[in-house]
Short mmCIF file of C-alpha atoms and ligand atoms in Angstrom, two decimals:
data_model
loop_
_atom_site.label_atom_id
_atom_site.label_comp_id
_atom_site.label_asym_id
_atom_site.label_seq_id
_atom_site.Cartn_x
_atom_site.Cartn_y
_atom_site.Cartn_z
CA TYR A 1 -34.02 -23.60 0.59
CA ALA A 2 -32.40 -20.74 -1.25
CA ALA A 3 -29.58 -20.82 1.17
CA LYS A 4 -29.08 -24.50 0.54
CA GLN A 5 -28.80 -23.92 -3.21
CA THR A 6 -25.96 -21.44 -2.79
CA GLY A 7 -24.31 -23.74 -0.33
CA GLU A 8 -24.44 -21.12 2.44
CA PRO A 9 -24.79 -22.56 5.93
CA VAL A 10 -28.13 -21.75 7.44
CA ARG A 11 -27.44 -19.57 10.45
CA ARG A 12 -29.87 -18.60 13.10
CA TRP A 13 -30.35 -14.96 13.84
CA THR A 14 -28.53 -13.92 16.98
CA PRO A 15 -28.35 -10.45 18.50
CA ALA A 16 -24.59 -10.45 18.17
CA LEU A 17 -24.78 -11.11 14.47
CA ASP A 18 -27.36 -8.39 14.08
CA GLU A 19 -25.22 -5.91 15.98
CA ARG A 20 -22.25 -6.68 13.73
CA ALA A 21 -24.44 -6.27 10.66
CA GLY A 22 -25.72 -3.01 12.14
CA GLU A 23 -22.20 -1.72 12.82
CA PHE A 24 -21.27 -2.63 9.21
CA VAL A 25 -24.15 -0.73 7.73
CA ARG A 26 -23.63 2.21 10.05
CA LEU A 27 -19.92 2.54 9.26
CA GLY A 28 -20.65 2.13 5.56
CA ALA A 29 -23.07 5.08 5.67
CA GLU A 30 -20.52 7.11 7.57
CA ILE A 31 -17.86 6.38 4.88
CA ARG A 32 -20.30 7.54 2.27
CA ALA A 33 -20.93 10.77 4.18
CA ALA A 34 -17.24 11.23 4.75
CA LEU A 35 -16.55 11.04 1.06
CA ASP A 36 -19.16 13.71 0.40
CA GLN A 37 -17.83 15.86 3.27
CA ASP A 38 -14.15 15.61 2.21
CA GLN A 39 -12.94 13.91 5.44
CA PHE A 40 -10.33 11.70 3.81
CA ARG A 41 -6.66 12.77 3.53
CA VAL A 42 -3.69 11.19 1.89
CA VAL A 43 -0.40 11.00 3.76
CA TYR A 44 2.92 9.96 2.31
CA GLN A 45 5.68 7.71 3.80
CA PRO A 46 9.26 7.96 2.39
CA ILE A 47 10.95 4.95 0.68
CA VAL A 48 14.63 5.64 1.12
CA GLU A 49 17.43 4.58 -1.26
CA LEU A 50 20.77 3.36 0.12
CA PRO A 51 23.50 4.37 0.18
CA SER A 52 22.53 7.88 -0.95
CA GLY A 53 19.75 8.38 1.63
CA ARG A 54 17.55 10.10 -0.81
CA VAL A 55 13.72 9.64 -0.75
CA ALA A 56 13.38 7.65 -3.93
CA ALA A 57 9.60 7.15 -3.65
CA VAL A 58 6.74 7.72 -1.32
CA GLU A 59 3.82 5.43 -0.43
CA ALA A 60 0.37 7.04 -0.35
CA LEU A 61 -1.72 6.03 2.67
CA VAL A 62 -5.25 7.13 3.31
CA ARG A 63 -6.49 8.65 6.61
CA TRP A 64 -10.03 9.50 7.71
CA GLU A 65 -10.19 12.73 9.74
CA HIS A 66 -13.31 11.96 11.63
CA PRO A 67 -14.89 15.01 13.24
CA VAL A 68 -15.58 13.14 16.51
CA ARG A 69 -13.29 10.13 16.57
CA GLY A 70 -10.15 11.89 15.29
CA VAL A 71 -7.88 10.23 12.80
CA VAL A 72 -9.22 6.71 11.92
CA SER A 73 -6.76 4.10 10.70
CA PRO A 74 -7.34 2.58 7.29
CA ALA A 75 -7.32 -0.88 8.96
CA ALA A 76 -10.64 0.13 10.54
CA PHE A 77 -12.45 1.29 7.36
CA ILE A 78 -10.80 -0.13 4.23
CA PRO A 79 -12.22 -3.58 4.90
CA VAL A 80 -15.71 -2.13 5.20
CA ALA A 81 -15.24 -0.01 2.07
CA GLU A 82 -14.05 -3.15 0.30
CA ARG A 83 -17.10 -5.13 1.32
CA ASN A 84 -19.73 -2.48 0.53
CA GLY A 85 -18.05 -1.41 -2.73
CA LEU A 86 -17.25 2.17 -1.69
CA ILE A 87 -13.52 1.37 -2.08
CA VAL A 88 -14.04 1.89 -5.79
CA GLU A 89 -14.96 5.61 -5.40
CA LEU A 90 -12.65 6.09 -2.39
CA GLY A 91 -9.75 4.37 -4.25
CA GLU A 92 -10.16 6.51 -7.32
CA TRP A 93 -10.13 9.56 -5.14
CA ILE A 94 -6.90 8.47 -3.43
CA LEU A 95 -5.30 7.61 -6.79
CA ARG A 96 -6.16 11.00 -8.29
CA THR A 97 -4.99 12.85 -5.16
CA ALA A 98 -1.65 11.00 -5.09
CA CYS A 99 -0.99 11.51 -8.82
CA ARG A 100 -1.75 15.25 -8.47
CA ARG A 101 0.45 15.52 -5.34
CA LEU A 102 3.55 14.02 -7.00
CA ALA A 103 2.96 16.14 -10.18
CA GLU A 104 2.99 19.16 -7.77
CA TRP A 105 6.18 18.14 -6.08
CA ARG A 106 7.82 17.56 -9.41
CA ALA A 107 6.87 20.99 -10.56
CA GLU A 108 8.03 22.61 -7.32
CA LEU A 109 11.16 20.55 -6.54
CA GLY A 110 12.39 19.19 -9.91
CA ASP A 111 15.05 16.50 -9.35
CA ALA A 112 14.67 16.71 -5.58
CA ALA A 113 11.14 15.30 -5.83
CA PRO A 114 10.65 11.57 -5.28
CA ARG A 115 10.70 9.60 -8.56
CA ARG A 116 7.61 7.68 -7.83
CA VAL A 117 4.41 7.47 -5.72
CA SER A 118 3.10 4.09 -4.76
CA VAL A 119 -0.67 3.67 -4.33
CA ASN A 120 -2.45 0.73 -2.55
CA VAL A 121 -5.15 -0.83 -4.64
CA SER A 122 -7.63 -3.34 -3.20
CA ALA A 123 -8.63 -6.59 -4.85
CA ARG A 124 -12.10 -5.25 -5.59
CA GLN A 125 -10.74 -2.25 -7.46
CA LEU A 126 -8.37 -4.33 -9.50
CA ALA A 127 -11.08 -6.77 -10.51
CA ARG A 128 -13.17 -4.00 -12.12
CA PRO A 129 -13.07 -4.32 -15.97
CA ARG A 130 -12.09 -0.75 -16.52
CA PHE A 131 -9.58 -0.27 -13.80
CA ALA A 132 -6.60 0.41 -16.06
CA ALA A 133 -8.62 3.02 -17.94
CA THR A 134 -9.31 4.72 -14.64
CA VAL A 135 -5.57 4.81 -13.90
CA ALA A 136 -4.82 6.14 -17.41
CA ALA A 137 -7.36 8.94 -16.91
CA ALA A 138 -5.86 9.87 -13.46
CA LEU A 139 -2.42 10.04 -14.99
CA ALA A 140 -3.66 12.12 -17.99
CA ASP A 141 -5.55 14.60 -15.75
CA SER A 142 -2.65 15.09 -13.35
CA GLY A 143 0.08 15.16 -16.04
CA LEU A 144 2.08 12.61 -14.09
CA PRO A 145 4.16 10.30 -16.29
CA PRO A 146 3.03 6.68 -15.97
CA ALA A 147 6.53 5.51 -14.88
CA CYS A 148 6.16 7.70 -11.75
CA LEU A 149 3.26 5.61 -10.50
CA ALA A 150 3.33 2.20 -8.85
CA VAL A 151 0.29 0.31 -7.77
CA GLU A 152 0.65 -1.92 -4.71
CA VAL A 153 -1.41 -5.08 -4.73
CA THR A 154 -1.38 -8.06 -2.46
CA GLU A 155 -0.63 -11.64 -3.41
CA THR A 156 -4.13 -12.49 -2.32
CA ALA A 157 -5.70 -9.99 -4.71
CA VAL A 158 -3.95 -11.56 -7.78
CA PHE A 159 -3.82 -15.19 -6.58
CA GLU A 160 -6.86 -16.31 -8.48
CA GLY A 161 -5.75 -14.79 -11.76
CA GLY A 162 -8.60 -13.58 -13.97
CA GLN A 163 -9.45 -9.94 -14.39
CA ALA A 164 -6.97 -8.81 -11.72
CA VAL A 165 -4.02 -10.18 -13.66
CA ILE A 166 -5.41 -8.89 -16.90
CA ALA A 167 -5.55 -5.40 -15.27
CA LEU A 168 -1.90 -5.72 -14.14
CA HIS A 169 -0.87 -6.47 -17.78
CA GLU A 170 -2.87 -3.42 -18.95
CA LEU A 171 -1.20 -1.25 -16.28
CA ARG A 172 2.25 -2.53 -17.27
CA ALA A 173 1.47 -1.72 -20.93
CA LEU A 174 0.71 1.90 -19.78
CA GLY A 175 4.22 2.04 -18.14
CA VAL A 176 2.86 1.86 -14.51
CA ARG A 177 5.01 -0.19 -12.14
CA ILE A 178 3.55 -3.09 -10.13
CA ALA A 179 4.48 -3.86 -6.53
CA LEU A 180 3.56 -6.90 -4.59
CA ASP A 181 2.69 -5.73 -1.02
CA ASP A 182 3.28 -7.60 2.24
CA PHE A 183 5.22 -10.11 0.20
CA GLY A 184 5.69 -13.43 1.83
CA THR A 185 2.52 -13.33 3.96
CA GLY A 186 -0.21 -14.25 1.41
CA HIS A 187 -0.86 -17.15 -0.93
CA SER A 188 1.54 -18.98 -3.22
CA SER A 189 4.20 -16.22 -3.13
CA LEU A 190 6.84 -17.60 -5.33
CA GLY A 191 4.66 -19.28 -7.94
CA LEU A 192 2.93 -15.90 -8.48
CA LEU A 193 6.25 -14.45 -9.73
CA GLN A 194 6.05 -16.73 -12.77
CA THR A 195 2.57 -15.64 -13.81
CA VAL A 196 2.03 -12.14 -12.64
CA PRO A 197 3.84 -9.03 -14.04
CA VAL A 198 5.73 -7.59 -11.07
CA ASP A 199 8.48 -4.89 -10.76
CA ILE A 200 8.79 -4.39 -7.05
CA LEU A 201 8.62 -6.82 -4.12
CA LYS A 202 7.76 -5.29 -0.80
CA VAL A 203 9.06 -7.65 1.83
CA ASP A 204 6.69 -7.76 4.76
CA LYS A 205 7.54 -6.19 8.12
CA SER A 206 7.30 -9.58 9.79
CA PHE A 207 10.59 -10.57 8.19
CA VAL A 208 12.16 -7.27 9.07
CA ASP A 209 11.27 -7.17 12.78
CA GLN A 210 13.83 -9.77 13.76
CA VAL A 211 16.32 -9.32 11.01
CA THR A 212 19.01 -8.26 13.51
CA GLU A 213 18.97 -11.84 15.07
CA ALA A 214 20.31 -14.92 13.36
CA GLY A 215 17.18 -16.94 12.85
CA ARG A 216 14.41 -18.02 10.43
CA HIS A 217 13.22 -14.51 9.66
CA THR A 218 16.67 -13.40 8.64
CA VAL A 219 17.12 -16.42 6.37
CA ILE A 220 13.82 -15.65 4.67
CA ALA A 221 14.59 -11.92 4.34
CA GLU A 222 17.85 -12.89 2.70
CA ALA A 223 16.28 -15.52 0.43
CA LEU A 224 13.55 -13.00 -0.66
CA PHE A 225 16.23 -10.42 -1.54
CA GLN A 226 18.03 -13.07 -3.64
CA VAL A 227 14.85 -14.16 -5.46
CA SER A 228 13.94 -10.54 -6.25
CA SER A 229 17.36 -9.53 -7.52
CA GLY A 230 17.71 -12.79 -9.48
CA LEU A 231 14.46 -12.00 -11.19
CA GLY A 232 15.48 -8.38 -11.84
CA LEU A 233 12.96 -6.90 -9.44
CA VAL A 234 13.46 -4.14 -6.89
CA ALA A 235 13.12 -5.32 -3.24
CA VAL A 236 11.76 -2.82 -0.68
CA ALA A 237 11.90 -3.78 3.01
CA GLU A 238 8.90 -2.61 4.88
CA GLY A 239 8.50 -1.60 8.52
CA VAL A 240 12.13 -0.68 9.29
CA GLU A 241 12.08 0.83 12.75
CA THR A 242 15.69 0.83 13.87
CA ALA A 243 19.19 1.69 12.62
CA ALA A 244 20.29 -1.87 13.47
CA GLN A 245 17.52 -3.30 11.21
CA ALA A 246 18.53 -0.90 8.41
CA GLU A 247 22.17 -1.98 8.85
CA ALA A 248 21.28 -5.68 8.77
CA LEU A 249 19.08 -5.29 5.68
CA HIS A 250 21.78 -3.33 3.92
CA ARG A 251 24.17 -6.17 4.60
CA LEU A 252 21.71 -8.60 3.06
CA GLY A 253 21.67 -6.51 -0.11
CA TYR A 254 18.55 -4.41 0.33
CA ARG A 255 18.79 -0.92 -1.19
CA TYR A 256 15.26 0.38 -0.58
CA LEU A 257 13.96 0.72 2.94
CA GLN A 258 10.71 2.08 4.37
CA GLY A 259 9.61 2.42 7.95
CA TYR A 260 9.27 4.63 11.00
CA HIS A 261 12.99 4.79 11.23
CA TYR A 262 13.07 7.03 8.16
CA GLY A 263 9.71 8.67 8.69
CA ARG A 264 6.08 8.19 9.50
CA PRO A 265 3.50 8.83 6.77
CA VAL A 266 2.68 12.59 6.83
CA ALA A 267 0.98 15.08 4.62
CA ASP A 268 4.16 16.84 3.59
CA PRO A 269 7.29 14.75 4.10
CA ASP A 270 10.81 16.17 4.31
CA PHE A 271 12.68 15.13 1.14
CA ALA A 272 16.13 16.21 2.46
CA LEU A 273 18.74 13.45 2.32
CA THR A 274 18.84 11.25 5.36
CA SER A 275 22.02 9.76 6.61
CA ALA A 276 21.14 6.40 5.06
CA ILE A 277 21.59 3.95 7.94
CA ALA A 278 21.19 6.23 10.91
CA GLY A 279 18.05 7.60 9.36
CA GLN A 280 18.25 11.16 10.61
CA SER A 281 17.57 13.79 8.05
CA THR A 282 20.78 15.68 7.32
CA SER A 283 18.93 18.94 7.76
CA ALA A 284 18.01 17.75 11.27
CA ILE A 285 21.66 16.89 12.00
CA ALA A 286 22.80 20.35 10.76
CA GLY A 287 20.12 22.15 12.73
P1 LIG B 301 0.44 -1.35 3.79
O1 LIG B 301 0.15 -1.00 2.40
O2 LIG B 301 1.32 -2.59 3.94
O3 LIG B 301 1.07 -0.09 4.41
C1 LIG B 301 2.03 -0.08 5.41
C2 LIG B 301 1.48 0.12 6.77
O4 LIG B 301 2.53 -0.02 7.76
C3 LIG B 301 0.96 1.60 6.96
O5 LIG B 301 -0.09 1.52 7.94
C4 LIG B 301 2.19 2.26 7.59
O6 LIG B 301 1.84 3.41 8.34
C5 LIG B 301 2.71 1.16 8.45
N1 LIG B 301 4.07 1.30 8.76
C6 LIG B 301 5.08 1.83 7.98
N2 LIG B 301 6.29 1.81 8.53
C7 LIG B 301 6.04 1.15 9.79
C8 LIG B 301 6.97 0.83 10.84
O7 LIG B 301 8.16 1.12 10.75
N3 LIG B 301 6.37 0.26 11.89
C9 LIG B 301 5.04 0.00 11.95
N4 LIG B 301 4.58 -0.61 13.05
N5 LIG B 301 4.16 0.31 10.96
C10 LIG B 301 4.66 0.85 9.90
P2 LIG B 301 -1.51 2.19 7.65
O8 LIG B 301 -1.30 3.48 6.92
O9 LIG B 301 -2.27 2.12 8.95
O10 LIG B 301 -2.20 1.27 6.56
C11 LIG B 301 -2.49 -0.11 6.93
C12 LIG B 301 -2.97 -0.81 5.68
O11 LIG B 301 -4.23 -0.37 5.20
C13 LIG B 301 -1.96 -0.75 4.50
O12 LIG B 301 -0.90 -1.63 4.66
C14 LIG B 301 -2.84 -1.02 3.31
O13 LIG B 301 -3.09 -2.46 3.23
C15 LIG B 301 -4.18 -0.37 3.84
N6 LIG B 301 -4.24 0.91 3.15
C16 LIG B 301 -3.75 2.09 3.59
N7 LIG B 301 -4.06 3.09 2.73
C17 LIG B 301 -4.73 2.43 1.69
C18 LIG B 301 -5.33 2.97 0.47
O14 LIG B 301 -5.15 4.15 0.14
N8 LIG B 301 -6.05 2.12 -0.25
C19 LIG B 301 -6.17 0.74 0.07
N9 LIG B 301 -6.83 -0.02 -0.74
N10 LIG B 301 -5.62 0.22 1.19
C20 LIG B 301 -4.94 1.14 2.02
MG1 LIG B 302 1.17 -0.76 0.73
MG1 LIG B 303 2.90 -3.13 2.87
MG1 LIG B 304 1.11 -4.21 5.39
#
């Protein structure tokens, strides 16, 4: 009866369902323990600027160094942490770690440090009423200037408007940059650009994969670049794996590229200039 009232379909118990629920609870408890035992790490992937080849920014990506299973990908635990709410605590830890790390690089390297760190924020974090205040506190405690931080959100997280969009306006007012992640794969992509404050469009890897061939993906990659530059946004192409892709994207107008071609996410990236299209670090060429 209660199930009917909430409109939930009545489902019969099955062992498979129970196993999944068990796995969910077990993994959730492990994430809780991992937080307490300091098993999470943040790694950083370069976002390279053309034509200079300098590392203009880095994206912070979380890793779980599991004592038995080794390094666990976020794809395996972020969805669980989102569902059980632990993403709020984990996400704040990631945010604080990333802000502190860039503040350290700035102190150590001066102008050679990346200008910005980009932190992924899940829908559930963004929908919390005090999210912008949490970000302001992380910035204040690390001493990182707000303009040096970008938050990456997906179209899906902001699609419904509401508190998530209010939070983006508050972040903007702080001076934090907003990036739409995996752009082009979620809901209502172009309409969102009229209603949501955005500074950076991260064009999804799926449009980059075949950008060397004349075809639909290339047409879309070019159109997304045109839209973003027409609106005064910065376009970043994600998932660039080859020099040929970098070359093709450069020809379409892209000036910011990210992907294994330039470097995998690591704890301590090399910020030496890369030869922009070829993607090798110049120190590697010299050595
Ligand atoms: P994302 O934010 O779109 O991050 C990009 C993902 O693509 C990363 O995977 C990165 O390692 C991978 N990648 C980058 N360049 C290439 C490439 O050239 N080829 C290929 N095949 N992959 C590439 P990762 O680190 O496994 O993260 C997966 C997703 O998990 C992220 O997608 C993001 O949605 C989520 N995630 C990661 N870290 C965090 C975090 O700290 N907080 C939240 N809320 N989500 C996170
Ligand atoms: Mg991202
Ligand atoms: Mg992305
Ligand atoms: Mg992605």
